[in-house]
Short mmCIF file of C-alpha atoms in Angstrom, two decimals:
data_model
loop_
_atom_site.label_atom_id
_atom_site.label_comp_id
_atom_site.label_asym_id
_atom_site.label_seq_id
_atom_site.Cartn_x
_atom_site.Cartn_y
_atom_site.Cartn_z
CA MET L 1 -28.11 -1.78 -102.92
CA LYS L 2 -30.53 -2.26 -100.01
CA GLY L 3 -33.91 -0.60 -100.24
CA ILE L 4 -37.67 -0.95 -99.84
CA VAL L 5 -39.93 -1.15 -102.88
CA LEU L 6 -43.48 -2.33 -102.30
CA GLU L 7 -44.36 -5.58 -104.04
CA ARG L 8 -47.81 -5.60 -102.45
CA PHE L 9 -49.94 -3.09 -100.56
CA GLY L 10 -51.02 -3.60 -96.98
CA GLY L 11 -49.92 -3.19 -93.38
CA PRO L 12 -46.45 -2.41 -92.04
CA GLU L 13 -45.41 -6.02 -92.66
CA VAL L 14 -45.14 -5.34 -96.42
CA LEU L 15 -42.10 -3.09 -95.81
CA GLU L 16 -39.30 -5.51 -96.65
CA VAL L 17 -35.67 -4.55 -97.26
CA LYS L 18 -34.27 -6.29 -100.33
CA ASP L 19 -31.45 -5.93 -102.83
CA TRP L 20 -32.30 -3.60 -105.71
CA PRO L 21 -30.28 -2.34 -108.69
CA GLU L 22 -27.98 0.62 -108.17
CA PRO L 23 -29.50 3.93 -109.33
CA ALA L 24 -28.26 5.39 -112.61
CA CYS L 25 -27.04 8.97 -112.58
CA PRO L 26 -29.12 11.32 -114.80
CA PRO L 27 -27.04 13.37 -117.26
CA ASP L 28 -28.13 16.58 -115.51
CA GLY L 29 -28.58 15.10 -112.03
CA TYR L 30 -26.93 13.25 -109.19
CA VAL L 31 -26.58 10.03 -107.25
CA ILE L 32 -26.86 10.68 -103.52
CA GLY L 33 -25.55 8.37 -100.81
CA LEU L 34 -28.25 8.66 -98.16
CA LYS L 35 -27.51 9.24 -94.48
CA ALA L 36 -31.05 9.75 -93.13
CA ILE L 37 -34.58 9.32 -94.51
CA GLY L 38 -37.62 11.34 -93.47
CA VAL L 39 -40.82 9.38 -92.85
CA ASN L 40 -44.12 11.10 -93.63
CA PHE L 41 -47.73 10.21 -92.86
CA ALA L 42 -48.27 10.10 -96.63
CA ASP L 43 -45.88 7.14 -96.76
CA THR L 44 -48.30 5.10 -94.65
CA VAL L 45 -51.19 5.94 -96.97
CA GLU L 46 -49.13 4.99 -100.02
CA ARG L 47 -48.17 1.72 -98.33
CA ARG L 48 -51.87 0.83 -98.19
CA GLY L 49 -52.33 1.73 -101.87
CA LEU L 50 -54.67 4.64 -101.13
CA TYR L 51 -52.58 7.73 -101.88
CA ARG L 52 -52.97 7.96 -105.64
CA ARG L 53 -55.44 6.58 -108.12
CA ASN L 54 -54.17 3.47 -109.84
CA GLN L 55 -51.03 2.97 -107.73
CA ALA L 56 -49.09 0.31 -109.63
CA LEU L 57 -46.68 -2.27 -108.25
CA PRO L 58 -43.76 -2.41 -107.74
CA TYR L 59 -44.07 0.89 -105.88
CA PRO L 60 -41.13 2.78 -104.32
CA LEU L 61 -41.51 4.71 -101.06
CA GLY L 62 -39.75 7.70 -99.57
CA LYS L 63 -40.16 11.36 -100.50
CA GLU L 64 -37.21 12.92 -98.70
CA ALA L 65 -33.78 12.24 -97.31
CA SER L 66 -30.39 13.76 -96.65
CA GLY L 67 -27.01 12.59 -97.79
CA VAL L 68 -23.84 13.25 -99.72
CA VAL L 69 -23.40 13.67 -103.46
CA MET L 70 -21.59 10.57 -104.75
CA GLU L 71 -21.82 11.17 -108.49
CA ARG L 72 -23.00 13.94 -110.77
CA GLY L 73 -23.92 13.88 -114.42
CA PRO L 74 -21.92 15.80 -117.03
CA LEU L 75 -24.64 18.46 -117.28
CA ALA L 76 -25.03 18.97 -113.51
CA HIS L 77 -23.27 22.02 -112.07
CA GLU L 78 -24.87 23.14 -108.78
CA PHE L 79 -23.37 20.55 -106.41
CA GLN L 80 -20.04 18.74 -106.20
CA PRO L 81 -19.28 15.18 -105.06
CA GLY L 82 -18.98 15.28 -101.28
CA ASP L 83 -21.56 18.06 -100.79
CA ALA L 84 -24.17 17.48 -98.08
CA VAL L 85 -27.65 17.94 -99.56
CA ILE L 86 -31.38 17.50 -98.98
CA VAL L 87 -33.28 15.32 -101.46
CA VAL L 88 -37.00 15.86 -102.07
CA LYS L 89 -38.49 13.32 -104.50
CA PHE L 90 -42.25 13.33 -104.83
CA ASP L 91 -41.87 10.46 -107.30
CA ASN L 92 -40.37 8.55 -104.35
CA GLY L 93 -37.41 6.21 -104.00
CA CYS L 94 -35.75 7.46 -100.79
CA TYR L 95 -36.27 4.28 -98.72
CA ALA L 96 -32.86 3.12 -99.90
CA GLN L 97 -29.12 3.44 -99.39
CA ARG L 98 -28.66 5.50 -102.55
CA VAL L 99 -30.96 7.41 -104.86
CA SER L 100 -30.76 9.19 -108.20
CA ALA L 101 -32.22 12.68 -108.40
CA ARG L 102 -32.91 15.38 -110.95
CA PRO L 103 -31.31 18.78 -110.33
CA ASP L 104 -34.60 20.26 -109.07
CA GLN L 105 -34.83 17.49 -106.44
CA VAL L 106 -31.49 18.26 -104.77
CA LEU L 107 -31.48 21.20 -102.37
CA ARG L 108 -29.10 23.25 -100.29
CA PRO L 109 -29.74 22.67 -96.57
CA PRO L 110 -29.61 25.38 -93.91
CA GLN L 111 -26.15 25.63 -92.42
CA GLY L 112 -25.32 23.74 -89.26
CA LEU L 113 -27.91 20.96 -89.41
CA SER L 114 -27.12 17.30 -88.77
CA PHE L 115 -28.09 14.72 -91.39
CA HIS L 116 -31.07 13.72 -89.23
CA GLU L 117 -32.21 17.35 -89.03
CA MET L 118 -31.69 17.81 -92.76
CA ALA L 119 -33.92 14.81 -93.47
CA ALA L 120 -36.55 16.34 -91.18
CA PHE L 121 -36.43 19.71 -92.94
CA GLY L 122 -37.35 19.18 -96.59
CA THR L 123 -41.04 18.35 -97.02
CA SER L 124 -42.17 19.39 -93.53
CA TYR L 125 -40.69 22.88 -93.58
CA GLY L 126 -41.28 23.29 -97.31
CA THR L 127 -44.98 22.48 -96.90
CA ALA L 128 -45.39 24.68 -93.81
CA TRP L 129 -43.57 27.61 -95.42
CA PHE L 130 -45.46 27.39 -98.72
CA ALA L 131 -48.80 27.21 -96.91
CA MET L 132 -48.03 30.17 -94.65
CA HIS L 133 -46.36 32.51 -97.14
CA GLU L 134 -47.36 31.55 -100.68
CA LEU L 135 -51.02 30.68 -99.99
CA ALA L 136 -52.14 32.34 -96.75
CA ARG L 137 -49.83 35.37 -97.03
CA VAL L 138 -49.51 35.53 -93.26
CA ARG L 139 -48.27 38.78 -91.74
CA PRO L 140 -46.43 39.33 -88.45
CA GLY L 141 -48.85 39.87 -85.59
CA GLU L 142 -51.58 37.66 -87.03
CA SER L 143 -52.82 34.71 -85.00
CA ALA L 144 -52.08 31.14 -86.07
CA LEU L 145 -53.71 27.81 -85.23
CA ILE L 146 -51.71 24.68 -86.08
CA GLN L 147 -53.63 21.42 -85.93
CA ALA L 148 -51.69 18.21 -85.15
CA ALA L 149 -48.86 20.43 -83.99
CA ALA L 150 -46.64 17.67 -82.59
CA GLY L 151 -46.08 15.94 -85.95
CA GLY L 152 -43.49 16.62 -88.63
CA VAL L 153 -45.30 19.39 -90.51
CA GLY L 154 -46.97 20.62 -87.33
CA THR L 155 -43.68 21.22 -85.51
CA ALA L 156 -42.33 23.00 -88.59
CA ALA L 157 -45.42 25.20 -88.80
CA VAL L 158 -45.25 26.17 -85.12
CA SER L 159 -41.54 27.04 -85.35
CA LEU L 160 -42.04 29.10 -88.50
CA ALA L 161 -45.12 30.94 -87.21
CA ALA L 162 -43.44 31.81 -83.91
CA SER L 163 -40.21 32.96 -85.54
CA PHE L 164 -42.16 35.02 -88.08
CA GLY L 165 -43.91 36.97 -85.33
CA CYS L 166 -47.40 35.47 -85.35
CA ALA L 167 -49.31 36.00 -82.11
CA PRO L 168 -50.79 34.11 -80.54
CA VAL L 169 -49.50 30.84 -81.98
CA VAL L 170 -51.82 28.06 -80.84
CA GLY L 171 -51.27 24.35 -81.41
CA THR L 172 -53.37 21.28 -80.80
CA ALA L 173 -51.99 17.87 -79.80
CA GLY L 174 -53.08 14.72 -78.00
CA GLY L 175 -51.92 14.58 -74.38
CA PRO L 176 -50.01 16.78 -71.93
CA GLN L 177 -46.58 15.51 -73.00
CA LYS L 178 -47.19 16.45 -76.62
CA CYS L 179 -48.61 19.82 -75.61
CA ALA L 180 -45.52 20.61 -73.54
CA PHE L 181 -43.41 19.63 -76.55
CA VAL L 182 -45.38 21.97 -78.84
CA GLU L 183 -45.04 24.88 -76.40
CA SER L 184 -41.28 24.27 -76.29
CA LEU L 185 -41.24 25.02 -80.03
CA GLY L 186 -42.57 28.53 -79.45
CA ALA L 187 -46.34 28.09 -79.29
CA ASP L 188 -48.07 30.48 -76.90
CA ALA L 189 -50.54 27.74 -76.01
CA CYS L 190 -51.24 24.13 -76.91
CA ILE L 191 -54.68 22.59 -76.48
CA ASP L 192 -55.00 18.91 -75.59
CA TYR L 193 -57.69 17.84 -78.05
CA SER L 194 -58.17 14.54 -76.21
CA THR L 195 -59.69 16.32 -73.21
CA ARG L 196 -60.69 19.84 -74.32
CA ASP L 197 -62.70 21.53 -77.07
CA PHE L 198 -60.30 23.88 -78.82
CA LYS L 199 -63.00 26.19 -80.22
CA GLU L 200 -63.84 28.06 -77.02
CA ILE L 201 -60.21 28.24 -75.92
CA VAL L 202 -59.16 29.70 -79.27
CA ARG L 203 -61.88 32.33 -79.03
CA ASP L 204 -60.71 33.25 -75.52
CA LEU L 205 -57.06 33.47 -76.63
CA THR L 206 -57.99 35.80 -79.49
CA GLY L 207 -60.37 38.00 -77.51
CA GLY L 208 -63.36 36.52 -79.32
CA ARG L 209 -62.10 37.54 -82.76
CA GLY L 210 -61.01 34.14 -84.04
CA ILE L 211 -57.96 32.88 -85.91
CA ASP L 212 -56.30 34.63 -88.85
CA TYR L 213 -54.47 31.57 -90.18
CA CYS L 214 -55.07 27.86 -89.62
CA LEU L 215 -53.05 24.93 -90.96
CA GLU L 216 -55.30 21.86 -91.00
CA SER L 217 -54.24 18.28 -91.68
CA VAL L 218 -56.72 16.14 -89.75
CA GLY L 219 -60.10 16.40 -91.48
CA GLY L 220 -63.47 15.36 -90.12
CA GLN L 221 -64.77 17.33 -87.15
CA VAL L 222 -61.41 19.06 -86.69
CA TYR L 223 -61.75 20.55 -90.17
CA GLU L 224 -65.29 21.77 -89.48
CA ASP L 225 -64.32 23.24 -86.10
CA SER L 226 -61.28 24.93 -87.66
CA LEU L 227 -63.58 26.66 -90.14
CA ALA L 228 -65.81 27.73 -87.28
CA VAL L 229 -63.03 29.60 -85.44
CA LEU L 230 -61.74 31.61 -88.41
CA ALA L 231 -61.83 35.37 -87.97
CA PRO L 232 -63.14 37.66 -90.71
CA LEU L 233 -60.52 37.52 -93.49
CA GLY L 234 -59.18 34.33 -91.88
CA ARG L 235 -57.44 31.76 -94.07
CA LEU L 236 -57.56 27.98 -93.70
CA VAL L 237 -55.01 25.87 -95.59
CA ILE L 238 -55.74 22.14 -95.86
CA ILE L 239 -52.72 19.86 -96.26
CA GLY L 240 -54.29 16.48 -95.53
CA PHE L 241 -57.01 14.37 -93.92
CA SER L 242 -55.14 12.08 -91.52
CA SER L 243 -58.28 11.05 -89.62
CA ILE L 244 -59.95 9.71 -92.78
CA ARG L 245 -58.61 6.35 -93.93
CA ASP L 246 -60.84 5.60 -96.94
CA ASN L 247 -63.83 6.84 -98.97
CA TYR L 248 -62.47 10.38 -98.93
CA ALA L 249 -65.07 11.79 -101.33
CA GLU L 250 -67.97 10.56 -99.20
CA ARG L 251 -66.52 11.46 -95.80
CA ILE L 252 -65.19 14.98 -96.35
CA ALA L 253 -67.75 17.68 -95.55
CA ARG L 254 -68.80 19.95 -98.41
CA LEU L 255 -68.24 23.70 -98.16
CA HIS L 256 -70.69 26.03 -99.88
CA PRO L 257 -69.24 29.16 -101.53
CA LEU L 258 -71.88 31.25 -99.76
CA THR L 259 -70.19 30.40 -96.46
CA LEU L 260 -66.96 31.95 -97.71
CA PHE L 261 -68.80 35.03 -98.92
CA GLN L 262 -70.95 35.56 -95.84
CA ARG L 263 -68.04 35.17 -93.41
CA SER L 264 -65.31 36.75 -95.60
CA ILE L 265 -63.01 33.76 -95.13
CA SER L 266 -60.77 31.81 -97.49
CA VAL L 267 -60.02 28.09 -97.78
CA ALA L 268 -57.12 26.72 -99.82
CA GLY L 269 -55.66 23.28 -100.38
CA LEU L 270 -51.99 22.42 -100.67
CA ASN L 271 -50.81 19.12 -102.12
CA ALA L 272 -47.03 19.28 -102.11
CA ASP L 273 -46.86 16.53 -104.73
CA ASN L 274 -48.69 18.75 -107.22
CA ILE L 275 -46.87 22.02 -106.71
CA GLN L 276 -43.36 20.51 -106.49
CA PHE L 277 -42.29 23.35 -104.19
CA GLN L 278 -38.68 22.17 -104.17
CA ALA L 279 -38.38 23.18 -107.84
CA ASN L 280 -39.08 26.83 -106.92
CA ARG L 281 -35.60 27.84 -105.86
CA ALA L 282 -36.62 31.38 -104.89
CA VAL L 283 -39.17 30.08 -102.36
CA TRP L 284 -36.73 27.48 -101.06
CA GLU L 285 -33.94 30.03 -100.59
CA ARG L 286 -36.27 32.34 -98.66
CA LEU L 287 -37.12 29.44 -96.35
CA VAL L 288 -33.46 28.50 -95.87
CA ALA L 289 -32.50 32.13 -95.19
CA HIS L 290 -35.27 32.41 -92.58
CA ALA L 291 -34.19 29.16 -90.91
CA GLU L 292 -30.58 30.32 -90.78
CA GLU L 293 -31.46 33.79 -89.48
CA HIS L 294 -33.63 32.39 -86.69
CA ARG L 295 -31.43 29.35 -86.05
CA ILE L 296 -34.31 26.94 -86.56
CA ARG L 297 -33.47 23.29 -86.01
CA PRO L 298 -36.07 20.63 -86.85
CA ARG L 299 -37.11 18.42 -83.95
CA VAL L 300 -36.23 14.80 -84.64
CA GLY L 301 -38.31 12.23 -82.80
CA ALA L 302 -37.75 8.49 -83.06
CA VAL L 303 -34.96 7.07 -85.23
CA TYR L 304 -35.20 3.56 -86.70
CA PRO L 305 -32.95 1.50 -88.96
CA LEU L 306 -34.36 0.97 -92.44
CA GLU L 307 -35.00 -2.68 -91.54
CA ARG L 308 -37.54 -1.46 -88.95
CA ALA L 309 -39.49 0.80 -91.28
CA GLY L 310 -42.62 -1.13 -90.33
CA ALA L 311 -42.20 -0.12 -86.69
CA ALA L 312 -41.75 3.51 -87.76
CA HIS L 313 -45.01 3.37 -89.74
CA THR L 314 -46.81 1.76 -86.82
CA ALA L 315 -45.63 4.51 -84.47
CA ILE L 316 -46.86 7.24 -86.83
CA GLU L 317 -50.22 5.59 -87.47
CA SER L 318 -50.85 5.06 -83.75
CA ARG L 319 -50.08 8.74 -82.98
CA GLN L 320 -47.14 7.79 -80.74
CA THR L 321 -44.60 10.17 -82.25
CA MET L 322 -43.44 13.71 -81.59
CA GLY L 323 -41.40 15.54 -84.19
CA LYS L 324 -40.05 13.91 -87.33
CA VAL L 325 -39.52 10.16 -87.59
CA ILE L 326 -36.25 9.20 -89.27
CA LEU L 327 -34.93 6.02 -90.89
CA GLU L 328 -31.22 5.24 -91.13
CA PRO L 329 -30.27 3.32 -94.30
#
């Protein structure tokens, strides 16, 4: 079986396709023949050996994919061979032609999606939905600010906020082309952060009140400015720090609890690896039902063969992409 397992950490050049043993089917799980693989920014951090403490080699990559059930264990009952499914594996292994998965890692996709769209749905929409509904408890009519809105999670968050009835939905992105793309997803406005300061524009768009809900994945000054534009009772959910490449503990600004108290705001963090949202079937089914009701289709950006995974990582790291980047095994 062809796949990518890191034998050393480093730049995109370490992503080498090699022959690896076929996956064994768990007694209560499945073997999935993969059709499309979702690429996440976290994959690029893992590739450099900076995602987890004590990352050990050899190290598999790939947290999500779509495909067809090829084999199921004798104790597995939810899916049949031939079923199209989404795979979400936070223990990785999806940069491959086939993958084994526990029952909680194999998910029903929304109806009508292509395999590329299914691979773009799992972690991006799961993260955006969990942040918006399980943590921030967003209500229709509340305002939403989505940072890095042209990326995989950003596009999901804009689509979900708009379809849920948030208003206004504001995104940020780098450049006019990306901003037009974000507005095509349902955003009421998109601010080009490469030329404009989003703080004053957000205040104008909300009549000076500020933002009720912000999804933040950039870190640094963007994080601090996102805090600054929160309305009273506003909620900020942090899902990453893409602008910070190393020394996280030293480079992330501290937040004093008195700030939360004095401004009546809330800040939460969401690490999808920790919460394993895909194992919560009730949350997942609510997301799938919402996507089907509102006919949400993930936006797929560039598609690369698995052999060009390095080029896919380079595109993501250089901020060249819009929508979800996909690998074909």
